[in-house]
Amino acid sequence: MTPTDHDPTDVSNPDDLADLAGLVADYARDGAVVVRGALSAEQVALATAGIEHVLAHPSPLALTASAADDPGRFVEDFRTWQDVPEIETLARDADLARLAAALMGSETARFFHDHVLVKEAGTRQRTPWHQDLPYFNIDGSQNVSFWIPVDPVPRAGSLEFVAGSHLGPWCTPRTFMDHVAKWFPDGALAELPDIEADRDAFPILAWDLEPGDLVAFHMLTIHGAAGFAGPGRRRVLSLRYTGDDVVHAPREWRTSPPFPELTDGPVPLPAGAPMDHELFPLVHTRR
């Protein structure tokens, strides 16, 4: 399949879906699209400052996702928006939220969480092929992740997607470094196909990206990435949103990221309830 691309798309008025119709159709079909020039220079600067703040002041959820002998380094952090004003500003941005709602086909958009991912030059640790939704504590088809690089990313180091895989099935999630299945009962979900063994058999999408571009993808779309040789770094801010049909799905295991406040905190969220909680601000509504 030829990767789907688009000319720079004005997302300042996503209520006019005539400008977004092709993007929305591609998202529904492929589960991943690129939006060129979606963020202004000022927004890219906000994302950069937010990422650098997180790197300098990691949260308790921060982790290193590469081995000690990796010549580079792959670090991640989650759920920082309440402590990092630059990330909160982007998470609540009205234009990004309207774009999220349009892609999801949803009347509303709630901010779910942020995820900072940084691969330093020379990192050999790949991001294994996986789906995001099985790691999360939610169910529902109306969802979207924005993958926002603040550095130029060549296709060889960019996120790759298996087009159409968001239509199912769910695949067993595994830990990134040791590939152990720690989520869902054994055999409850399908096994992920060995994509690397026969890449030509799969419709793989990926793009060269510049600061200001974003990739939007469904949380069930199978995706992964190679290590990052460089030049420079690959700093990414991911912003995730949920729509009308998404509900809380408590798991018996630690999700990634965890939300213990939803079960143990003063304001619990029952299983099957909409994501109407202070942790998930409503950032767009057309109702």
PDB file of C-alpha atoms in Angstrom, residues 16-240:
ATOM      1  CA  ASP A  16     -15.991  22.679   8.531  1.00  0.00           C
ATOM      2  CA  LEU A  17     -15.506  19.015   7.734  1.00  0.00           C
ATOM      3  CA  ALA A  18     -15.261  19.715   4.011  1.00  0.00           C
ATOM      4  CA  ASP A  19     -11.565  20.467   4.572  1.00  0.00           C
ATOM      5  CA  LEU A  20     -11.140  17.357   6.694  1.00  0.00           C
ATOM      6  CA  ALA A  21     -13.256  14.852   4.807  1.00  0.00           C
ATOM      7  CA  GLY A  22     -10.320  13.113   3.142  1.00  0.00           C
ATOM      8  CA  LEU A  23      -8.323  13.015   6.349  1.00  0.00           C
ATOM      9  CA  VAL A  24     -11.255  11.583   8.290  1.00  0.00           C
ATOM     10  CA  ALA A  25     -11.912   8.950   5.612  1.00  0.00           C
ATOM     11  CA  ASP A  26      -8.253   7.909   5.561  1.00  0.00           C
ATOM     12  CA  TYR A  27      -8.212   7.679   9.345  1.00  0.00           C
ATOM     13  CA  ALA A  28     -11.300   5.464   9.336  1.00  0.00           C
ATOM     14  CA  ARG A  29      -9.776   3.206   6.672  1.00  0.00           C
ATOM     15  CA  ASP A  30      -6.107   3.044   7.715  1.00  0.00           C
ATOM     16  CA  GLY A  31      -6.122   3.916  11.409  1.00  0.00           C
ATOM     17  CA  ALA A  32      -3.211   6.343  10.897  1.00  0.00           C
ATOM     18  CA  VAL A  33      -2.761   9.630   9.001  1.00  0.00           C
ATOM     19  CA  VAL A  34      -0.211  12.434   8.830  1.00  0.00           C
ATOM     20  CA  VAL A  35      -1.266  16.074   9.176  1.00  0.00           C
ATOM     21  CA  ARG A  36       1.348  18.420   7.760  1.00  0.00           C
ATOM     22  CA  GLY A  37       1.869  21.752   9.495  1.00  0.00           C
ATOM     23  CA  ALA A  38      -0.725  20.989  12.160  1.00  0.00           C
ATOM     24  CA  LEU A  39       1.181  22.900  14.840  1.00  0.00           C
ATOM     25  CA  SER A  40       2.487  26.448  14.656  1.00  0.00           C
ATOM     26  CA  ALA A  41       6.070  27.370  15.508  1.00  0.00           C
ATOM     27  CA  GLU A  42       4.815  28.614  18.871  1.00  0.00           C
ATOM     28  CA  GLN A  43       3.113  25.299  19.585  1.00  0.00           C
ATOM     29  CA  VAL A  44       6.241  23.379  18.600  1.00  0.00           C
ATOM     30  CA  ALA A  45       8.198  25.573  21.015  1.00  0.00           C
ATOM     31  CA  LEU A  46       5.678  24.741  23.758  1.00  0.00           C
ATOM     32  CA  ALA A  47       6.017  21.015  23.067  1.00  0.00           C
ATOM     33  CA  THR A  48       9.816  21.293  23.082  1.00  0.00           C
ATOM     34  CA  ALA A  49       9.836  23.162  26.379  1.00  0.00           C
ATOM     35  CA  GLY A  50       7.440  20.637  27.885  1.00  0.00           C
ATOM     36  CA  ILE A  51       9.565  17.682  26.808  1.00  0.00           C
ATOM     37  CA  GLU A  52      12.741  19.296  28.137  1.00  0.00           C
ATOM     38  CA  HIS A  53      11.027  20.007  31.465  1.00  0.00           C
ATOM     39  CA  VAL A  54      10.010  16.360  31.740  1.00  0.00           C
ATOM     40  CA  LEU A  55      13.542  15.191  30.937  1.00  0.00           C
ATOM     41  CA  ALA A  56      14.963  17.492  33.600  1.00  0.00           C
ATOM     42  CA  HIS A  57      12.275  16.654  36.172  1.00  0.00           C
ATOM     43  CA  PRO A  58      11.063  13.102  35.469  1.00  0.00           C
ATOM     44  CA  SER A  59       7.875  11.915  37.132  1.00  0.00           C
ATOM     45  CA  PRO A  60       7.600   8.746  39.246  1.00  0.00           C
ATOM     46  CA  LEU A  61       6.287   7.013  36.103  1.00  0.00           C
ATOM     47  CA  ALA A  62       9.408   7.748  34.033  1.00  0.00           C
ATOM     48  CA  LEU A  63      11.337   4.778  32.713  1.00  0.00           C
ATOM     49  CA  THR A  64      14.294   3.904  30.539  1.00  0.00           C
ATOM     50  CA  ALA A  65      13.126   1.591  27.775  1.00  0.00           C
ATOM     51  CA  SER A  66      16.590   0.674  26.477  1.00  0.00           C
ATOM     52  CA  ALA A  67      19.279  -1.618  27.864  1.00  0.00           C
ATOM     53  CA  ALA A  68      22.233  -0.335  29.862  1.00  0.00           C
ATOM     54  CA  ASP A  69      24.625  -1.228  27.031  1.00  0.00           C
ATOM     55  CA  ASP A  70      22.600   0.582  24.369  1.00  0.00           C
ATOM     56  CA  PRO A  71      24.858   3.195  22.746  1.00  0.00           C
ATOM     57  CA  GLY A  72      21.908   5.585  22.770  1.00  0.00           C
ATOM     58  CA  ARG A  73      19.006   5.892  25.192  1.00  0.00           C
ATOM     59  CA  PHE A  74      15.234   5.552  24.957  1.00  0.00           C
ATOM     60  CA  VAL A  75      13.312   7.247  27.771  1.00  0.00           C
ATOM     61  CA  GLU A  76       9.593   7.620  28.384  1.00  0.00           C
ATOM     62  CA  ASP A  77       7.392   9.471  30.829  1.00  0.00           C
ATOM     63  CA  PHE A  78       3.629   9.639  31.314  1.00  0.00           C
ATOM     64  CA  ARG A  79       0.853  11.752  32.792  1.00  0.00           C
ATOM     65  CA  THR A  80       2.857  14.938  33.271  1.00  0.00           C
ATOM     66  CA  TRP A  81       0.332  17.504  32.035  1.00  0.00           C
ATOM     67  CA  GLN A  82      -0.863  18.571  35.480  1.00  0.00           C
ATOM     68  CA  ASP A  83       2.700  19.496  36.455  1.00  0.00           C
ATOM     69  CA  VAL A  84       3.983  20.888  33.150  1.00  0.00           C
ATOM     70  CA  PRO A  85       2.075  23.995  31.976  1.00  0.00           C
ATOM     71  CA  GLU A  86       3.366  23.778  28.406  1.00  0.00           C
ATOM     72  CA  ILE A  87       1.957  20.279  27.991  1.00  0.00           C
ATOM     73  CA  GLU A  88      -1.336  21.239  29.630  1.00  0.00           C
ATOM     74  CA  THR A  89      -1.683  24.173  27.226  1.00  0.00           C
ATOM     75  CA  LEU A  90      -1.306  21.855  24.239  1.00  0.00           C
ATOM     76  CA  ALA A  91      -3.550  19.187  25.764  1.00  0.00           C
ATOM     77  CA  ARG A  92      -6.349  21.747  26.096  1.00  0.00           C
ATOM     78  CA  ASP A  93      -5.701  23.452  22.751  1.00  0.00           C
ATOM     79  CA  ALA A  94      -9.057  23.988  21.069  1.00  0.00           C
ATOM     80  CA  ASP A  95      -7.831  23.374  17.505  1.00  0.00           C
ATOM     81  CA  LEU A  96      -6.080  20.108  18.387  1.00  0.00           C
ATOM     82  CA  ALA A  97      -9.128  19.004  20.366  1.00  0.00           C
ATOM     83  CA  ARG A  98     -11.482  19.736  17.441  1.00  0.00           C
ATOM     84  CA  LEU A  99      -9.177  17.807  15.133  1.00  0.00           C
ATOM     85  CA  ALA A 100      -9.243  14.883  17.556  1.00  0.00           C
ATOM     86  CA  ALA A 101     -13.051  14.933  17.710  1.00  0.00           C
ATOM     87  CA  ALA A 102     -13.328  15.085  13.914  1.00  0.00           C
ATOM     88  CA  LEU A 103     -11.009  12.114  13.402  1.00  0.00           C
ATOM     89  CA  MET A 104     -12.794  10.098  16.089  1.00  0.00           C
ATOM     90  CA  GLY A 105     -16.222  10.917  14.659  1.00  0.00           C
ATOM     91  CA  SER A 106     -17.185  12.070  18.128  1.00  0.00           C
ATOM     92  CA  GLU A 107     -19.260  14.940  19.470  1.00  0.00           C
ATOM     93  CA  THR A 108     -16.829  15.320  22.336  1.00  0.00           C
ATOM     94  CA  ALA A 109     -13.124  14.965  23.023  1.00  0.00           C
ATOM     95  CA  ARG A 110     -11.620  14.297  26.432  1.00  0.00           C
ATOM     96  CA  PHE A 111      -7.921  14.477  27.085  1.00  0.00           C
ATOM     97  CA  PHE A 112      -6.756  11.030  28.241  1.00  0.00           C
ATOM     98  CA  HIS A 113      -3.040  11.414  28.958  1.00  0.00           C
ATOM     99  CA  ASP A 114       0.311  12.585  27.636  1.00  0.00           C
ATOM    100  CA  HIS A 115       3.347  10.450  26.857  1.00  0.00           C
ATOM    101  CA  VAL A 116       6.876  11.769  26.303  1.00  0.00           C
ATOM    102  CA  LEU A 117       9.169   9.549  24.192  1.00  0.00           C
ATOM    103  CA  VAL A 118      12.796  10.433  23.497  1.00  0.00           C
ATOM    104  CA  LYS A 119      15.333   8.407  21.538  1.00  0.00           C
ATOM    105  CA  GLU A 120      18.846   9.804  21.612  1.00  0.00           C
ATOM    106  CA  ALA A 121      21.091   9.458  18.564  1.00  0.00           C
ATOM    107  CA  GLY A 122      22.548   5.967  18.344  1.00  0.00           C
ATOM    108  CA  THR A 123      19.674   4.247  20.136  1.00  0.00           C
ATOM    109  CA  ARG A 124      19.379   0.703  18.844  1.00  0.00           C
ATOM    110  CA  GLN A 125      16.358  -0.271  20.975  1.00  0.00           C
ATOM    111  CA  ARG A 126      13.370  -0.569  18.687  1.00  0.00           C
ATOM    112  CA  THR A 127       9.813   0.099  19.715  1.00  0.00           C
ATOM    113  CA  PRO A 128       8.304  -3.370  19.180  1.00  0.00           C
ATOM    114  CA  TRP A 129       5.165  -3.781  17.108  1.00  0.00           C
ATOM    115  CA  HIS A 130       2.150  -3.424  19.394  1.00  0.00           C
ATOM    116  CA  GLN A 131      -1.301  -1.921  19.882  1.00  0.00           C
ATOM    117  CA  ASP A 132      -1.811   0.696  22.609  1.00  0.00           C
ATOM    118  CA  LEU A 133      -5.383  -0.017  23.678  1.00  0.00           C
ATOM    119  CA  PRO A 134      -4.700  -3.384  25.386  1.00  0.00           C
ATOM    120  CA  TYR A 135      -2.253  -1.620  27.739  1.00  0.00           C
ATOM    121  CA  PHE A 136      -4.879   0.931  28.789  1.00  0.00           C
ATOM    122  CA  ASN A 137      -7.778   0.983  31.249  1.00  0.00           C
ATOM    123  CA  ILE A 138     -10.401   1.945  28.674  1.00  0.00           C
ATOM    124  CA  ASP A 139     -12.712   0.364  26.117  1.00  0.00           C
ATOM    125  CA  GLY A 140     -14.252   2.059  23.095  1.00  0.00           C
ATOM    126  CA  SER A 141     -13.614   2.685  19.422  1.00  0.00           C
ATOM    127  CA  GLN A 142     -13.613   6.506  19.417  1.00  0.00           C
ATOM    128  CA  ASN A 143     -10.039   7.352  20.327  1.00  0.00           C
ATOM    129  CA  VAL A 144      -6.948   8.961  18.829  1.00  0.00           C
ATOM    130  CA  SER A 145      -3.295   9.528  19.672  1.00  0.00           C
ATOM    131  CA  PHE A 146      -1.344  12.493  18.317  1.00  0.00           C
ATOM    132  CA  TRP A 147       2.377  11.737  17.849  1.00  0.00           C
ATOM    133  CA  ILE A 148       4.110  15.124  17.735  1.00  0.00           C
ATOM    134  CA  PRO A 149       7.844  15.260  16.949  1.00  0.00           C
ATOM    135  CA  VAL A 150       9.769  18.431  17.759  1.00  0.00           C
ATOM    136  CA  ASP A 151      12.822  17.304  15.752  1.00  0.00           C
ATOM    137  CA  PRO A 152      13.056  16.256  12.095  1.00  0.00           C
ATOM    138  CA  VAL A 153      12.390  12.513  11.902  1.00  0.00           C
ATOM    139  CA  PRO A 154      13.491  10.555   8.822  1.00  0.00           C
ATOM    140  CA  ARG A 155      11.228   7.738   7.745  1.00  0.00           C
ATOM    141  CA  ALA A 156      13.822   5.168   8.852  1.00  0.00           C
ATOM    142  CA  GLY A 157      13.431   6.313  12.463  1.00  0.00           C
ATOM    143  CA  SER A 158       9.764   7.230  12.325  1.00  0.00           C
ATOM    144  CA  LEU A 159       6.752   5.420  13.737  1.00  0.00           C
ATOM    145  CA  GLU A 160       5.350   2.771  11.380  1.00  0.00           C
ATOM    146  CA  PHE A 161       1.776   1.502  11.187  1.00  0.00           C
ATOM    147  CA  VAL A 162      -0.007  -1.535   9.779  1.00  0.00           C
ATOM    148  CA  ALA A 163      -2.858   0.050   7.843  1.00  0.00           C
ATOM    149  CA  GLY A 164      -6.298  -1.262   8.779  1.00  0.00           C
ATOM    150  CA  SER A 165      -5.147  -3.144  11.883  1.00  0.00           C
ATOM    151  CA  HIS A 166      -7.307  -0.898  14.099  1.00  0.00           C
ATOM    152  CA  LEU A 167     -10.271  -2.922  12.878  1.00  0.00           C
ATOM    153  CA  GLY A 168      -9.067  -5.818  15.041  1.00  0.00           C
ATOM    154  CA  PRO A 169      -8.397  -8.197  16.528  1.00  0.00           C
ATOM    155  CA  TRP A 170      -6.911  -7.142  19.864  1.00  0.00           C
ATOM    156  CA  CYS A 171      -3.420  -8.619  20.248  1.00  0.00           C
ATOM    157  CA  THR A 172      -1.615  -9.704  23.402  1.00  0.00           C
ATOM    158  CA  PRO A 173       0.409  -6.814  24.846  1.00  0.00           C
ATOM    159  CA  ARG A 174       3.952  -7.593  25.968  1.00  0.00           C
ATOM    160  CA  THR A 175       6.717  -5.757  27.776  1.00  0.00           C
ATOM    161  CA  PHE A 176       8.966  -3.876  25.375  1.00  0.00           C
ATOM    162  CA  MET A 177      12.369  -5.149  26.499  1.00  0.00           C
ATOM    163  CA  ASP A 178      11.791  -8.764  27.514  1.00  0.00           C
ATOM    164  CA  HIS A 179       8.586  -9.416  25.510  1.00  0.00           C
ATOM    165  CA  VAL A 180       6.817 -11.030  28.464  1.00  0.00           C
ATOM    166  CA  ALA A 181       3.012 -11.042  28.443  1.00  0.00           C
ATOM    167  CA  LYS A 182       1.919  -9.417  31.708  1.00  0.00           C
ATOM    168  CA  TRP A 183      -1.518  -8.249  30.613  1.00  0.00           C
ATOM    169  CA  PHE A 184      -4.698 -10.236  29.974  1.00  0.00           C
ATOM    170  CA  PRO A 185      -5.047 -13.954  30.714  1.00  0.00           C
ATOM    171  CA  ASP A 186      -2.872 -16.152  28.531  1.00  0.00           C
ATOM    172  CA  GLY A 187      -4.660 -16.962  25.302  1.00  0.00           C
ATOM    173  CA  ALA A 188      -7.388 -14.365  25.820  1.00  0.00           C
ATOM    174  CA  LEU A 189      -6.179 -12.246  22.887  1.00  0.00           C
ATOM    175  CA  ALA A 190      -4.709 -12.983  19.485  1.00  0.00           C
ATOM    176  CA  GLU A 191      -0.960 -13.240  19.058  1.00  0.00           C
ATOM    177  CA  LEU A 192       0.664 -10.410  17.165  1.00  0.00           C
ATOM    178  CA  PRO A 193       1.903 -11.555  13.738  1.00  0.00           C
ATOM    179  CA  ASP A 194       5.659 -11.545  13.115  1.00  0.00           C
ATOM    180  CA  ILE A 195       5.684  -8.444  10.971  1.00  0.00           C
ATOM    181  CA  GLU A 196       9.458  -8.105  10.799  1.00  0.00           C
ATOM    182  CA  ALA A 197       9.772 -11.621   9.380  1.00  0.00           C
ATOM    183  CA  ASP A 198       7.786 -10.668   6.269  1.00  0.00           C
ATOM    184  CA  ARG A 199       7.341  -6.902   6.071  1.00  0.00           C
ATOM    185  CA  ASP A 200       6.247  -7.024   2.431  1.00  0.00           C
ATOM    186  CA  ALA A 201       3.153  -8.972   3.473  1.00  0.00           C
ATOM    187  CA  PHE A 202       1.809  -6.025   5.461  1.00  0.00           C
ATOM    188  CA  PRO A 203       0.540  -2.586   4.341  1.00  0.00           C
ATOM    189  CA  ILE A 204       3.036  -0.504   6.337  1.00  0.00           C
ATOM    190  CA  LEU A 205       2.643   3.286   6.520  1.00  0.00           C
ATOM    191  CA  ALA A 206       5.272   5.773   7.707  1.00  0.00           C
ATOM    192  CA  TRP A 207       6.380   9.293   6.872  1.00  0.00           C
ATOM    193  CA  ASP A 208       9.342  11.636   7.026  1.00  0.00           C
ATOM    194  CA  LEU A 209       8.300  14.273   9.539  1.00  0.00           C
ATOM    195  CA  GLU A 210       9.243  17.868  10.288  1.00  0.00           C
ATOM    196  CA  PRO A 211       8.488  19.901  13.428  1.00  0.00           C
ATOM    197  CA  GLY A 212       4.880  21.049  13.129  1.00  0.00           C
ATOM    198  CA  ASP A 213       3.683  17.798  11.564  1.00  0.00           C
ATOM    199  CA  LEU A 214       1.716  15.303  13.596  1.00  0.00           C
ATOM    200  CA  VAL A 215       0.696  11.707  13.067  1.00  0.00           C
ATOM    201  CA  ALA A 216      -2.756  10.720  14.322  1.00  0.00           C
ATOM    202  CA  PHE A 217      -3.470   7.057  14.956  1.00  0.00           C
ATOM    203  CA  HIS A 218      -6.086   4.820  16.513  1.00  0.00           C
ATOM    204  CA  MET A 219      -5.136   3.120  19.766  1.00  0.00           C
ATOM    205  CA  LEU A 220      -5.707  -0.305  18.182  1.00  0.00           C
ATOM    206  CA  THR A 221      -3.519   0.352  15.143  1.00  0.00           C
ATOM    207  CA  ILE A 222      -0.467  -1.909  15.247  1.00  0.00           C
ATOM    208  CA  HIS A 223       2.630   0.272  15.254  1.00  0.00           C
ATOM    209  CA  GLY A 224       6.334   0.177  16.031  1.00  0.00           C
ATOM    210  CA  ALA A 225       9.622   1.888  15.229  1.00  0.00           C
ATOM    211  CA  ALA A 226      13.243   1.058  14.641  1.00  0.00           C
ATOM    212  CA  GLY A 227      16.016   2.415  16.805  1.00  0.00           C
ATOM    213  CA  PHE A 228      17.209   5.925  16.032  1.00  0.00           C
ATOM    214  CA  ALA A 229      20.580   6.361  14.396  1.00  0.00           C
ATOM    215  CA  GLY A 230      20.283  10.136  14.185  1.00  0.00           C
ATOM    216  CA  PRO A 231      21.268  12.722  13.245  1.00  0.00           C
ATOM    217  CA  GLY A 232      20.177  14.559  16.355  1.00  0.00           C
ATOM    218  CA  ARG A 233      17.514  13.314  18.731  1.00  0.00           C
ATOM    219  CA  ARG A 234      13.974  12.072  18.280  1.00  0.00           C
ATOM    220  CA  ARG A 235      11.906  13.954  20.854  1.00  0.00           C
ATOM    221  CA  VAL A 236       8.180  13.283  20.708  1.00  0.00           C
ATOM    222  CA  LEU A 237       5.159  14.406  22.700  1.00  0.00           C
ATOM    223  CA  SER A 238       2.129  12.146  22.352  1.00  0.00           C
ATOM    224  CA  LEU A 239      -1.304  13.514  23.307  1.00  0.00           C
ATOM    225  CA  ARG A 240      -4.169  11.031  23.611  1.00  0.00           C
TER     226      ARG A 240
END
